[in-house]
Short mmCIF file of C-alpha atoms in Angstrom, two decimals:
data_model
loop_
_atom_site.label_atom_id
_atom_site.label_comp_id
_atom_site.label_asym_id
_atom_site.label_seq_id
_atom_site.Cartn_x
_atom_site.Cartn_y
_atom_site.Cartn_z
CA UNK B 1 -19.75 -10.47 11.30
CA UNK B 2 -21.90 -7.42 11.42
CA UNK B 3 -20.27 -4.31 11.68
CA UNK B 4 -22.59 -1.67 10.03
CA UNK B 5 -22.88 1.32 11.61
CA UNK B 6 -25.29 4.37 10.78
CA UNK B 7 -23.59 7.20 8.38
CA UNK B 8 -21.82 9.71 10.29
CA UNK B 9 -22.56 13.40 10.33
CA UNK B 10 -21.22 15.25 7.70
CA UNK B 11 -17.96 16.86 8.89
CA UNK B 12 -16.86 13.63 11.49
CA UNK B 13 -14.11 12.62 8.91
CA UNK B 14 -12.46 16.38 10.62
CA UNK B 15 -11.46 19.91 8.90
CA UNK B 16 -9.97 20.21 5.75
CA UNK B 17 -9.04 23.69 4.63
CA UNK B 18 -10.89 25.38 1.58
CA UNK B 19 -8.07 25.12 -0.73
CA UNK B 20 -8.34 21.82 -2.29
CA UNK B 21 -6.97 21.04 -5.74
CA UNK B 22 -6.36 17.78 -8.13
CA UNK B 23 -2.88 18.08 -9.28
CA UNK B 24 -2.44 16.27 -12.58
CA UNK B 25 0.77 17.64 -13.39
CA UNK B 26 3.00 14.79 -12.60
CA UNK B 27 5.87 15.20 -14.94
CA UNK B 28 6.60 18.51 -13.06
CA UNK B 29 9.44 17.47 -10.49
CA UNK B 30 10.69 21.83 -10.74
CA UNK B 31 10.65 21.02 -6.80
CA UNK B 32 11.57 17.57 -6.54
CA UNK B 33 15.29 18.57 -6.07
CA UNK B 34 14.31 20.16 -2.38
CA UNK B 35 13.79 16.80 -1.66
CA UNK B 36 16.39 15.16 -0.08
CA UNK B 37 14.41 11.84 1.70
CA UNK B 38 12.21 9.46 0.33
CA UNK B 39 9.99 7.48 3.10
CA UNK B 40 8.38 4.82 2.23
CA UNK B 41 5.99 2.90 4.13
CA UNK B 42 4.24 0.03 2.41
CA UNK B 43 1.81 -2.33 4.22
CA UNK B 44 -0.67 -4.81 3.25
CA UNK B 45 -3.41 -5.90 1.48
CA UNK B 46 -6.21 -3.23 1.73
CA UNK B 47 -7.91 -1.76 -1.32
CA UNK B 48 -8.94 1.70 -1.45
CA UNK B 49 -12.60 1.89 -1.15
CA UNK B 50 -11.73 -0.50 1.74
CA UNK B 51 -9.49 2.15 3.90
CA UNK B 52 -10.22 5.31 2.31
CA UNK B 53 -13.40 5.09 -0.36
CA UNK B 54 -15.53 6.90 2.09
CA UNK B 55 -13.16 9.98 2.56
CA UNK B 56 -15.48 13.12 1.18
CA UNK B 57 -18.65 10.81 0.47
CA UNK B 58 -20.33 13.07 2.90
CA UNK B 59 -18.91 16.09 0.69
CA UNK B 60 -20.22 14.62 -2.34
CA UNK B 61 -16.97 13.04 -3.20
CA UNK B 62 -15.86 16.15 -4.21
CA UNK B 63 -12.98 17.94 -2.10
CA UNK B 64 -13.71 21.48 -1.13
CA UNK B 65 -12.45 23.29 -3.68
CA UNK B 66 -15.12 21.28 -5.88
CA UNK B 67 -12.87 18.63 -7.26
CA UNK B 68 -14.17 15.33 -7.65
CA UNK B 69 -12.30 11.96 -5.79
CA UNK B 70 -13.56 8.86 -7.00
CA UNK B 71 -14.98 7.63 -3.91
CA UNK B 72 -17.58 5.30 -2.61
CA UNK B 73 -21.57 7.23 -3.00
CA UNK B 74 -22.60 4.18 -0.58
CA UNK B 75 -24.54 2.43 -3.31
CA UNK B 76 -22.04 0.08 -4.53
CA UNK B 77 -22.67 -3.66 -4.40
CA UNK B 78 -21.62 -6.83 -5.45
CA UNK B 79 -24.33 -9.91 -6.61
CA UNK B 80 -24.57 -12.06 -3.06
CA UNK B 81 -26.15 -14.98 -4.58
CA UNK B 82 -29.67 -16.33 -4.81
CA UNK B 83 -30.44 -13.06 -7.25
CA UNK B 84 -29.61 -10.89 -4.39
CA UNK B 85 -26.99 -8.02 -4.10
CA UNK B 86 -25.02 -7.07 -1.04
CA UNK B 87 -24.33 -3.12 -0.83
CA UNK B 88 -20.80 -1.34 0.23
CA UNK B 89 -21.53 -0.49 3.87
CA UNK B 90 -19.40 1.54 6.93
CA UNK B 91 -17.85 -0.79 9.57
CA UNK B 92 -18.57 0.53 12.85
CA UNK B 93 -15.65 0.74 14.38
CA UNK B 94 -16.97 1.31 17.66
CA UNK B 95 -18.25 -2.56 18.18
CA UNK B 96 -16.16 -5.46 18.69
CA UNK B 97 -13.92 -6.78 16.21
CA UNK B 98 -14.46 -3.84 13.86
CA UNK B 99 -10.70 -3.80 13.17
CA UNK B 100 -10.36 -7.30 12.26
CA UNK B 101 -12.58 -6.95 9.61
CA UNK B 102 -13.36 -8.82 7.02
CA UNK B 103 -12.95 -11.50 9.50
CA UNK B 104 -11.01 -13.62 7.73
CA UNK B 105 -8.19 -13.85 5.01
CA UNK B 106 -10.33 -13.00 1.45
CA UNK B 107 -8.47 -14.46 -2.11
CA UNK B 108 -4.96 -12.59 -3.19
CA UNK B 109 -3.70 -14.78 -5.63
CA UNK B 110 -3.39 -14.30 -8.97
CA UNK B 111 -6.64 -16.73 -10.30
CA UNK B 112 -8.49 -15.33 -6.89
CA UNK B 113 -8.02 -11.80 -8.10
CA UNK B 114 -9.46 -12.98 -11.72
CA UNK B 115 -12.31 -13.99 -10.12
CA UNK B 116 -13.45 -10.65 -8.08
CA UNK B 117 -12.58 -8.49 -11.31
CA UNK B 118 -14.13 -11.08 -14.05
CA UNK B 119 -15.98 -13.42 -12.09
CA UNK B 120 -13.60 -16.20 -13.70
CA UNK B 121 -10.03 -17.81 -12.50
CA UNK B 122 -8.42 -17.51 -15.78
CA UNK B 123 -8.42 -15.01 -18.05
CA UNK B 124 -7.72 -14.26 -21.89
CA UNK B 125 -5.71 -11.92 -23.44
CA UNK B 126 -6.52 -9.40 -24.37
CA UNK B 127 -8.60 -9.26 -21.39
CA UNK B 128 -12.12 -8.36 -21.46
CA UNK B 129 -13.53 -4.94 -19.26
CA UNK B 130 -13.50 -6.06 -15.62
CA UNK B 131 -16.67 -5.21 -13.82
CA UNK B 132 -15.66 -6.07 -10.10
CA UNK B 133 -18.92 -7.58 -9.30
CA UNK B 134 -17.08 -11.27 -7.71
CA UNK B 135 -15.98 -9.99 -4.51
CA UNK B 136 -18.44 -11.24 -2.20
CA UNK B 137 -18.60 -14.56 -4.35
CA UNK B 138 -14.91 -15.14 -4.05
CA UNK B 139 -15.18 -14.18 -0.58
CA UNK B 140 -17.88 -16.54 -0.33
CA UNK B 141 -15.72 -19.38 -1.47
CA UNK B 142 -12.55 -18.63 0.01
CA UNK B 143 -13.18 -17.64 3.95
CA UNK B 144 -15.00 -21.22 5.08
CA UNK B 145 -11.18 -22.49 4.17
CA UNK B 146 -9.45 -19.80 6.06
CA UNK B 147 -7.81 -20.81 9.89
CA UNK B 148 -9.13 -18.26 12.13
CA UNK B 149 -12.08 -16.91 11.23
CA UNK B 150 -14.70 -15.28 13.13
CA UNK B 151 -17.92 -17.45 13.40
CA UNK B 152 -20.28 -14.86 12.33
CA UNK B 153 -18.25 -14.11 8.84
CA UNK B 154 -20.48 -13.90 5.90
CA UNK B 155 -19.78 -13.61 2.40
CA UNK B 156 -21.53 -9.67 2.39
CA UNK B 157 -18.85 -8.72 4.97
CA UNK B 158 -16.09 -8.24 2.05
CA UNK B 159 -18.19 -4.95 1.39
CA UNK B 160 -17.34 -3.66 5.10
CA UNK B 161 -15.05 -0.61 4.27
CA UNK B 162 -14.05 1.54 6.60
CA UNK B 163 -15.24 5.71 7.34
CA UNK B 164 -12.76 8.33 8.40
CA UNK B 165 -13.45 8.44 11.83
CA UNK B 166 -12.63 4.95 12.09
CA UNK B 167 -9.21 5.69 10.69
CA UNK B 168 -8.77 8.89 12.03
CA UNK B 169 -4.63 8.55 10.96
CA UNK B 170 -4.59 7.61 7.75
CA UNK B 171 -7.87 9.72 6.89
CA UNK B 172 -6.29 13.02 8.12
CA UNK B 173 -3.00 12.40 6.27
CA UNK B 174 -5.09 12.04 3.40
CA UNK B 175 -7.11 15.20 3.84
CA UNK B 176 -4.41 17.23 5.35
CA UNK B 177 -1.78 16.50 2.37
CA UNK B 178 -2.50 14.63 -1.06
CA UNK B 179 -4.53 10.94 -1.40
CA UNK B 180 -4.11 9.55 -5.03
CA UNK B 181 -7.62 7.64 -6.45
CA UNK B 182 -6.02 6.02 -9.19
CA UNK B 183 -2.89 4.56 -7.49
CA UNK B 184 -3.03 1.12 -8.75
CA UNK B 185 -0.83 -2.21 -7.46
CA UNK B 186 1.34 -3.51 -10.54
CA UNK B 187 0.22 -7.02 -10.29
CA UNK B 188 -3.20 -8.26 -9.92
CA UNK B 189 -1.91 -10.56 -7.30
CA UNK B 190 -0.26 -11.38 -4.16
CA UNK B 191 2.68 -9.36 -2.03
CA UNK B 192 6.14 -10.61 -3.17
CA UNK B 193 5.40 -9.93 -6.87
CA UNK B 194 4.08 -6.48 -6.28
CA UNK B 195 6.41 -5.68 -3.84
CA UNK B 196 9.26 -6.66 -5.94
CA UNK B 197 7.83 -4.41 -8.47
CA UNK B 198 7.76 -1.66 -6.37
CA UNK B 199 11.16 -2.20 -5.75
CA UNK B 200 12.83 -3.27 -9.06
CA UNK B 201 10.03 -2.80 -11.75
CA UNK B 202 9.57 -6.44 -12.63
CA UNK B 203 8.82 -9.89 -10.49
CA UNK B 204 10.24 -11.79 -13.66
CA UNK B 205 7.28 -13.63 -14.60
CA UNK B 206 5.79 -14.54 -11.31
CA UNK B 207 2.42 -13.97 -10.03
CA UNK B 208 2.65 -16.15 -7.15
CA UNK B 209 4.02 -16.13 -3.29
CA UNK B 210 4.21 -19.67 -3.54
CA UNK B 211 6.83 -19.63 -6.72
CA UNK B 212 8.28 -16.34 -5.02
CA UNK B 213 9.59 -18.58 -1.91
CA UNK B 214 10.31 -21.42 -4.08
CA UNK B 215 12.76 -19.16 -6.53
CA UNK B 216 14.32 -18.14 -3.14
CA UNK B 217 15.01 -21.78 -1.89
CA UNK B 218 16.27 -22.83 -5.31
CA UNK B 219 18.53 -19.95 -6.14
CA UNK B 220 19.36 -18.57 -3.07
CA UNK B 221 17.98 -15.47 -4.45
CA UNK B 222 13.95 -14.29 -4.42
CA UNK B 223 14.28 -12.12 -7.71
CA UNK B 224 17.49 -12.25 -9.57
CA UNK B 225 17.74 -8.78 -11.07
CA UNK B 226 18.71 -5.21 -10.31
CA UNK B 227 16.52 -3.58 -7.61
CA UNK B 228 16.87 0.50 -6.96
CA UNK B 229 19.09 -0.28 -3.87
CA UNK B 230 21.76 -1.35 -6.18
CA UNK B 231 21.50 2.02 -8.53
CA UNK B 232 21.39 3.96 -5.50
CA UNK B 233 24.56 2.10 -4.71
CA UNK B 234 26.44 2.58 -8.23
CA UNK B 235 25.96 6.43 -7.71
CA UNK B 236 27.12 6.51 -4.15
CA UNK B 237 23.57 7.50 -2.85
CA UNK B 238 22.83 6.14 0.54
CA UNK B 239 19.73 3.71 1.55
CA UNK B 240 18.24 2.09 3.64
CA UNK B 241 15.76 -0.70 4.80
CA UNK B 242 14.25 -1.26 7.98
CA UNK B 243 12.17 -4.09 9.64
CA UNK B 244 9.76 -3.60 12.06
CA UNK B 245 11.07 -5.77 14.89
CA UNK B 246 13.25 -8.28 12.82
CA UNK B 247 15.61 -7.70 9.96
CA UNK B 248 13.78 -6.87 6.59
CA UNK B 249 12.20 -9.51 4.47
CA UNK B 250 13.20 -7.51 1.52
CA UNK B 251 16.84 -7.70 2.49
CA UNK B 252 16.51 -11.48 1.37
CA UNK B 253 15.12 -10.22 -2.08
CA UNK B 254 17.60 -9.15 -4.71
CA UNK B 255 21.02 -10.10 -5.16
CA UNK B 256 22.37 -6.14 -4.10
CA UNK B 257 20.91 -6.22 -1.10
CA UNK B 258 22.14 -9.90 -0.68
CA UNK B 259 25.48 -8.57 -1.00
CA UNK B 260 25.16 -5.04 0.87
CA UNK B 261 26.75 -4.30 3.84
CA UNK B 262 24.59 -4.29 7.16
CA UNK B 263 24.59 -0.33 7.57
CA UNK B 264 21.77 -0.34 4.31
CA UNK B 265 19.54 -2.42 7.54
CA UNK B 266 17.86 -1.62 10.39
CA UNK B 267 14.88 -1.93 12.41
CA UNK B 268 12.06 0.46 13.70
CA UNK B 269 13.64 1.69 16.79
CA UNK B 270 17.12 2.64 13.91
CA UNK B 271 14.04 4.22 11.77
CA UNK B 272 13.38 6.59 14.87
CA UNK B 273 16.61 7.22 15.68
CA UNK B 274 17.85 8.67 12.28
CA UNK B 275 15.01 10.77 11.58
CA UNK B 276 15.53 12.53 15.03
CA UNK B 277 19.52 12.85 13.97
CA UNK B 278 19.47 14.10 10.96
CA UNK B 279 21.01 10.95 9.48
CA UNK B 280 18.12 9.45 6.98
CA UNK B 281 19.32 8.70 3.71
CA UNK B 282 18.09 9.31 0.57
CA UNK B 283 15.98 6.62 0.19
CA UNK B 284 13.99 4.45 3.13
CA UNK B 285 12.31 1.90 2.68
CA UNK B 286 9.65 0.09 6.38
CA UNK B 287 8.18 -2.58 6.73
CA UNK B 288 5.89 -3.90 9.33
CA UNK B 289 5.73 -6.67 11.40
CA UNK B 290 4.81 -9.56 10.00
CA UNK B 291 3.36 -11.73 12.50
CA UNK B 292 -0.30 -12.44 13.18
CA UNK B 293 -0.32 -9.90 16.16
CA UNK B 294 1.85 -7.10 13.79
CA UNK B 295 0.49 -4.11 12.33
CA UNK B 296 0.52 -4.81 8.65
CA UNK B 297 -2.95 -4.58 8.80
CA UNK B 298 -2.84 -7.64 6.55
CA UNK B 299 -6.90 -8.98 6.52
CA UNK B 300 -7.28 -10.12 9.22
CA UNK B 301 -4.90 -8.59 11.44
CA UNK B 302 -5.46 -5.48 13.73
CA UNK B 303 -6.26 -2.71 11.34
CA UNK B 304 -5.96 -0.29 14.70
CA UNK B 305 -2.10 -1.44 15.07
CA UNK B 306 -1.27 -0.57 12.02
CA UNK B 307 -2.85 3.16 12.51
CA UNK B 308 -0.15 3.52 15.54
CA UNK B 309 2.38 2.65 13.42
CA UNK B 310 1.65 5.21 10.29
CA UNK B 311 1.57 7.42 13.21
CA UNK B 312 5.04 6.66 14.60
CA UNK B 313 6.34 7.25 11.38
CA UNK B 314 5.01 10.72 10.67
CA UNK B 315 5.86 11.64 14.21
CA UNK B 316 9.20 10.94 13.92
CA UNK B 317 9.42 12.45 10.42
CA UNK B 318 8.01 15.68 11.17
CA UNK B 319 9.95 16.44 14.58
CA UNK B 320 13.28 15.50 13.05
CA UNK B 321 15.70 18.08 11.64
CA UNK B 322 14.86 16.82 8.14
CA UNK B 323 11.47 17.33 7.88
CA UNK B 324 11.58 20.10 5.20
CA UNK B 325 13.39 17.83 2.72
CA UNK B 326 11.32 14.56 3.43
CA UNK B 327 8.51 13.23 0.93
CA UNK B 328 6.53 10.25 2.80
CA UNK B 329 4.50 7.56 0.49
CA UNK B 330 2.53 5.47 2.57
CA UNK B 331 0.78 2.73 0.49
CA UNK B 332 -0.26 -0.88 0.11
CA UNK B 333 1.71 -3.62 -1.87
CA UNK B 334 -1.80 -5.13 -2.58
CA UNK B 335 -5.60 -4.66 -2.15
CA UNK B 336 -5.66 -8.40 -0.58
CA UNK B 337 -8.84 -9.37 -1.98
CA UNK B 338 -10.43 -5.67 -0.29
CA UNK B 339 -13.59 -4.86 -2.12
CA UNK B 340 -13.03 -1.99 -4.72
CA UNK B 341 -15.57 -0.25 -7.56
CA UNK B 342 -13.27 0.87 -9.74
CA UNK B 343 -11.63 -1.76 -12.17
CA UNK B 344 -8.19 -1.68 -12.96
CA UNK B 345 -6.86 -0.60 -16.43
CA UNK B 346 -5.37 -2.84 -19.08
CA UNK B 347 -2.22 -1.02 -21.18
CA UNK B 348 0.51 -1.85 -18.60
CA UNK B 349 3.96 -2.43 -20.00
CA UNK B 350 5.05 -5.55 -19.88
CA UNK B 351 8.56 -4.77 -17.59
CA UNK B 352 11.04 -7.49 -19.51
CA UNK B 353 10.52 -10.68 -21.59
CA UNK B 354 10.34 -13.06 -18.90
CA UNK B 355 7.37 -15.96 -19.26
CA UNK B 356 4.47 -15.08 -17.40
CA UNK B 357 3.78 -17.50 -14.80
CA UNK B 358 -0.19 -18.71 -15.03
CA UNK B 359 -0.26 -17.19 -18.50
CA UNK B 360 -0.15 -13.42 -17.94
CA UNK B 361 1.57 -11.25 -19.57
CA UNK B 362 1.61 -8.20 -17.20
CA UNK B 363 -0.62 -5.67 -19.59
CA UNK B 364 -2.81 -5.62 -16.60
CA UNK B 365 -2.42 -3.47 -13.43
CA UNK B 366 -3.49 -4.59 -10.07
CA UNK B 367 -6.35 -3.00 -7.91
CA UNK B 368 -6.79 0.21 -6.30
CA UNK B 369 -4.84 0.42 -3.49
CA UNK B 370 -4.77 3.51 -1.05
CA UNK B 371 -1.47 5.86 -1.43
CA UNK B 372 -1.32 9.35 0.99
CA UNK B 373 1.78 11.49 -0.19
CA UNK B 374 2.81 13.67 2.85
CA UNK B 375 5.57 16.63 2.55
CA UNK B 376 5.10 19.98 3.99
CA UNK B 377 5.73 21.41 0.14
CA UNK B 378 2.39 19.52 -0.64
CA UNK B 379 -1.00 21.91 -0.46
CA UNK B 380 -3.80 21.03 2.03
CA UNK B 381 -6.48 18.35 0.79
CA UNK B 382 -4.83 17.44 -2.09
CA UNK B 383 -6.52 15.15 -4.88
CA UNK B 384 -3.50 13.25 -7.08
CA UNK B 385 -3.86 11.87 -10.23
CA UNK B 386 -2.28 11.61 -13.80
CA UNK B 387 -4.00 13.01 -16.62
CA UNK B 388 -6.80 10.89 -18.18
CA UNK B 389 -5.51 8.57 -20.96
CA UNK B 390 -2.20 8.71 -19.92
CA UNK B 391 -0.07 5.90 -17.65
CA UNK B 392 -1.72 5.66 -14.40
CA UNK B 393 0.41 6.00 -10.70
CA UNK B 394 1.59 2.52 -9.71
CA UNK B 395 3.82 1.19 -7.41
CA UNK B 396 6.75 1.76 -10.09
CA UNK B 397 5.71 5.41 -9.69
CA UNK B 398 8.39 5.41 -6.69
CA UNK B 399 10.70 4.07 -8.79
CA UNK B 400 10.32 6.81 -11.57
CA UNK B 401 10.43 9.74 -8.91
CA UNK B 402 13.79 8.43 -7.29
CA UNK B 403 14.99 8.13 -11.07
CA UNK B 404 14.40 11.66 -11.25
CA UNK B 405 15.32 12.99 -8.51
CA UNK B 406 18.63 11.48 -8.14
CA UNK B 407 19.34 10.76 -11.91
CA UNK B 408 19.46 7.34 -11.43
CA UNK B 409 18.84 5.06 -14.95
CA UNK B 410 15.42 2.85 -15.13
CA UNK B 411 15.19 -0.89 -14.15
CA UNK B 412 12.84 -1.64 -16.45
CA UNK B 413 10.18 -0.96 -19.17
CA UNK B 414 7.51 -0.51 -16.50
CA UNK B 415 9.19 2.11 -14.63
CA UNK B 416 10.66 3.66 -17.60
CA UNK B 417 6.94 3.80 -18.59
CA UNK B 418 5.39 5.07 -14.92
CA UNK B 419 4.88 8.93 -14.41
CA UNK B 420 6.27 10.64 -11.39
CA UNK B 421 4.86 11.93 -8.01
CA UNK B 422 6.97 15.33 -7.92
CA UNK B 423 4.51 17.25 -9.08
CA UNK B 424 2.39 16.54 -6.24
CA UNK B 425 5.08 19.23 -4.78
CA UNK B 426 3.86 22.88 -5.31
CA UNK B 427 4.69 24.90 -2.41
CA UNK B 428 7.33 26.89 -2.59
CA UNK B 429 7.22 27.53 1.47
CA UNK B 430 7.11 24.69 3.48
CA UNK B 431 4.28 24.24 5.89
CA UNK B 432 4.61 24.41 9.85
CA UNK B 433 1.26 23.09 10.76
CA UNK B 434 0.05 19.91 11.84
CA UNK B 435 -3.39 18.54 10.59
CA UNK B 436 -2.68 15.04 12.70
CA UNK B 437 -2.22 17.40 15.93
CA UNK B 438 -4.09 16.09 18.92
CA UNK B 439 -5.15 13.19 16.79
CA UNK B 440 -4.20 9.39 18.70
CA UNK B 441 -4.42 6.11 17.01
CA UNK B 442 -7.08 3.94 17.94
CA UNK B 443 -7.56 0.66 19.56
CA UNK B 444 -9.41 -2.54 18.84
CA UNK B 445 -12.02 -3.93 20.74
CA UNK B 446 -12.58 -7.88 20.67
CA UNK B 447 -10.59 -10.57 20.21
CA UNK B 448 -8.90 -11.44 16.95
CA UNK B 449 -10.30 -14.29 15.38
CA UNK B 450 -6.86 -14.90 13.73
CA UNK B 451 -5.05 -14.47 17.45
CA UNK B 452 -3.50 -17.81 17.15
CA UNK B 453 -2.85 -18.17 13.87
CA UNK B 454 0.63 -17.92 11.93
CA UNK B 455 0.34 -15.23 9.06
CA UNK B 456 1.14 -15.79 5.73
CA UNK B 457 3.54 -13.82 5.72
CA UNK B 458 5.76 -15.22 9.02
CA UNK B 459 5.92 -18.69 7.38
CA UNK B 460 7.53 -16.81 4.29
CA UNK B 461 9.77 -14.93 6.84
CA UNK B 462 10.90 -18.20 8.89
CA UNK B 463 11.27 -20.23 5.65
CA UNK B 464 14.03 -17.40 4.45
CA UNK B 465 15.48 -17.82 7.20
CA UNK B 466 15.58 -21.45 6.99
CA UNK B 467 17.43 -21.43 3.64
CA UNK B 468 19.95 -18.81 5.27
CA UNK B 469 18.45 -15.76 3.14
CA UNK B 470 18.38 -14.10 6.30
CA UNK B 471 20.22 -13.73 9.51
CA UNK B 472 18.13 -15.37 12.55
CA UNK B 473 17.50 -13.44 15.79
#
C-alpha cells in the first residue's frame, strides 16, 4: 500500500509564531487553580512519530525559538528482512486510502509490543535497552492474519507516518499550543489496561483486552478498584463521561461509575451542549465511536474522521462561555503497534501489588503516544516535557494534575509517582486568537479496506452489553 509522497516545502505544516519555548517546569501548577475544566479526549492506537513525528522536521526539529522536539529527521528505519532496511517515510495523503493507513490492524498486545521494542515476545526482568527495530517484522507477521486488509499492504508500510499537512487539526493544535515528545502510554500493551490506567492508576495486573472482558463477565466489574470519578465524587466535584454516539464504554469500568447516577453520562451531542451553556464540570472525560466506520482513528479506521472530531471538540470548547477556565488533553490510550524511534523508559512504579498477568511487573512504560495540551493560558508552539532523569508524562499525568488541582488524594503508586501538566500554564492573560481559524478537517479518499469489518473494540462494547454492564440502545 504505497503512500509515499515527496517532502513538502518547508513552511506547509502552517505559521507558528517566534516565541517557542520547552517548558520543563511541571511541578509548577501557580496557575492551575484558574482552571476550572479538564477535557479530555483520548483516542486510539497511534504512536507519535506516526501522527505527529514529522511536526518541525522541516525546521530541523527544533521549534522556532531554537528548542529541540524529538522528531522524525526522515532517516529512521526498521530491518525489512532479507538484510534490507525499510526507512520512515510521509504518507501522501492526497492518494487513495492514505487515511486508512497502515492498511491493516498491526500487533497491540502485550507479547506483540515485546516484539517491535526487543524483537522478542517475552521479556526478562530487568529488561534489557529496547531498540525498536521489530516494527516492520511484527507487522510483517501480524497483517496477513488481519480481516480487512488492503491487498497491496506490505510489511514496510508500518513506517508510513503521517506530515502536518495531512493532519492539518491535530498538527496546528500542536504548533499553536503545547505537543509533549515524551508522553508515554503506561502499559506496553493494548487499550483497556492503559485506559484504565489513565483513569485509576492501575489495570490490576492485566496486560490484556482479552482478560479485561473476561474480568468484566466474571465479576460484573472490568477493574475492581477506585477510579478518579469516585474521588471526584467523595469531594462533591462534578464529572462527567460522554460516548460518542452510545453510552460510554468506560461507564462499564469501575465499580463508582457502576453505581453513579446517569447525570455523570452523556453522549457527544450532551458534550456540545454543556460547553455552549456554561455547564461542563470539572472533569470530562470523550470517547469516540467505536465502530469500524467511527473516528477513533483506531489502525485501520478513517484517520480523516477522527480529525473532524478533535475539531468538534475544540470548537465547542473555545466558543463556549468557559473557555478561559478549560485545559484540553487530547491523547492516545495506545500507540497500536504505530512505528516509533524512541524507546520507552524502564523505572515505572509498579501502581499496587497485584500479579502481573504474562509476567510483567509494570517497571516498563508503554510507547510514545502523541498528547497536544490546549488552553488559552498556554504560550504559542509550545514544546512539553519533564526534566531529564526525572518521571516521564504518562497517562497517570492526568491523574496527578486533577489531584492537584482539586486536592483530591492519589489512587495509586503510579500516579502518586507521575508529575503534573500545570506548568504547561504560563500566561497570565488568556489568549483570544485562533491558530485552527479557517482550518477544516479533511476527508478520505478510497475505500476502507476494513469497511465491513467489526472493530475490536465494538465486539468489546456489545459483549458489555451482553453481560448487562451497560444499558442497550
Amino acid at each position: 500500500m504505497d503512500n509515499r509522497g515527496p517532502p513538502p516545502a518547508a513552511g506547509t505544516a502552517g505559521p507558528v509564531r517566534a516565541i517557542c519555548r520547552r517548558h520543563q517546569m511541571t511541578s509548577d501548577t501557580t496557575l492551575l487553580s484558574r482552571i476550572d475544566h479538564i477535557v479530555v479526549l483520548m483516542l486510539e492506537n497511534r504512536s507519535l512519530d506516526n501522527m505527529l513525528g514529522f511536526l518541525y522536521t522541516d525546521q530541523g526539529n527544533r521549534s522556532p525559538s531554537g528548542q529541540s522536539f524529538e522528531g522524525l529527521s526522515g532517516t529512521e528505519s526498521n530491518p525489512g528482512g532479507n538484510g534490507g532496511k525499510v526507512t520512515v517515510f510521509r504518507i501522501d495523503h492526497t492518494q487513495p486510502g492514505a487515511y486508512f493507513m497502515p492498511g491493516s490492524v498491526p500487533g497491540e498486545e502485550y507479547h506483540r509490543v515485546n516484539n517491535q521494542l526487543f524483537g522478542t515476545l517475552q521479556v526478562s526482568s530487568p529488561s534489557p535497552a529496547a531498540a525498536n527495530e521489530g516494527f516492520v517484522t511484527d507487522f510483517g507477521e501480524i497483517f496477513p492474519t488481519r480481516q480487512g486488509n488492503s491487498p497491496n499492504v506490505t510489511a514496510g508500510d508500518i513506517m508510513g507516518c503521517f506530515p502536518p499537512e495531512a493532519l492539518p487539526v491535530l498538527s496546528r493544535l500542536a504548533q499553536g499550543y503545547a505537543v509533549c515528545d515524551h508522553w508515554y502510554c503506561s502499559v506496553p500493551t493494548q487499550t483497556l489496561p492503559n485506559r484504565a490506567f489513565a483513569l485509576a492508576g492501575t489495570s490490576l495486573g492485566l496486560v490484556s483486552d482479552k482478560a479485561c472482558t473476561a474480568q468484566a463477565k466474571a465479576n460484573k466489574v472490568m477493574f475492581d478498584t477506585p477510579s478518579i470519578f469516585g474521588r471526584l465524587s467523595d469531594k462533591n466535584i462534578d464529572w462527567r463521561i460522554y460516548g460518542y454516539n452510545l453510552q460510554p464504554l468506560t461507564r462499564a469500568n469501575f465499580p463508582d461509575t457502576q453505581q453513579a447516577g446517569p447525570q455523570h453520562f452523556g453522549r457527544f451531542m450532551d458534550f456540545k451542549n454543556d460547553a455552549a451553556g456554561g455547564s461542563l464540570p470539572a472533569f470530562a472525560f470523550l470517547e469516540p465511536a467505536w465502530k469500524h466506520d467511527g473516528n477513533s482513528q483506531h489502525p485501520n479506521d478513517d484517520v480523516s474522521s477522527g480529525e473532524q472530531l478533535i475539531l468538534d471538540v475544540y470548537n465547542a470548547l473555545r466558543t463556549g462561555p468557559g473557555w478561559t477556565k478549560t485545559l484540553l488533553v487530547i491523547t492516545y490510550d495506545e500507540h497500536g503497534g504505530c512505528y516509533d524511534h524512541v524507546p520507552p523508559p524502564a523505572g515505572a512504579t509498579p501502581p499496587d501489588h497485584s500479579a502481573g498477568e504474562a509476567g510483567f511487573d509494570f517497571t516498563r512504560f508503554g510507547v510514545r503516544v502523541p498528547a497536544v495540551l490546549i488552553s488559552p493560558l498556554i504560550d504559542h508552539g509550545t514544546v512539553f516535557r519533564v526534566p531529564a532523569g526525572s518521571v516521564p508524562l504518562d497517562h497517570t499525568s492526568v491523574l496527578k494534575s486533577i489531584q492537584q488541582r482539586w486536592g483530591v488524594a492519589p489512587l495509586t503508586a503510579r500516579d502518586a509517582a507521575a508529575p503534573g501538566i500545570g506548568g504547561v500554564l504560563t500566561l497570565d492573560k488568556p489568549r483570544d486568537d485562533n491558530p485552527l481559524e479557517g482550518v477544516i478537517a479533511p476527508v478520505a479518499k478510497g475505500d476502507n479496506p476494513a469497511r465491513a469489518v467489526t472493530s475490536h473494540l465494538e465486539r468489546v462494547y456489545s459483549n458489555l452489553v451482553a453481560e448487562a454492564l451497560l444499558p442497550g440502545d
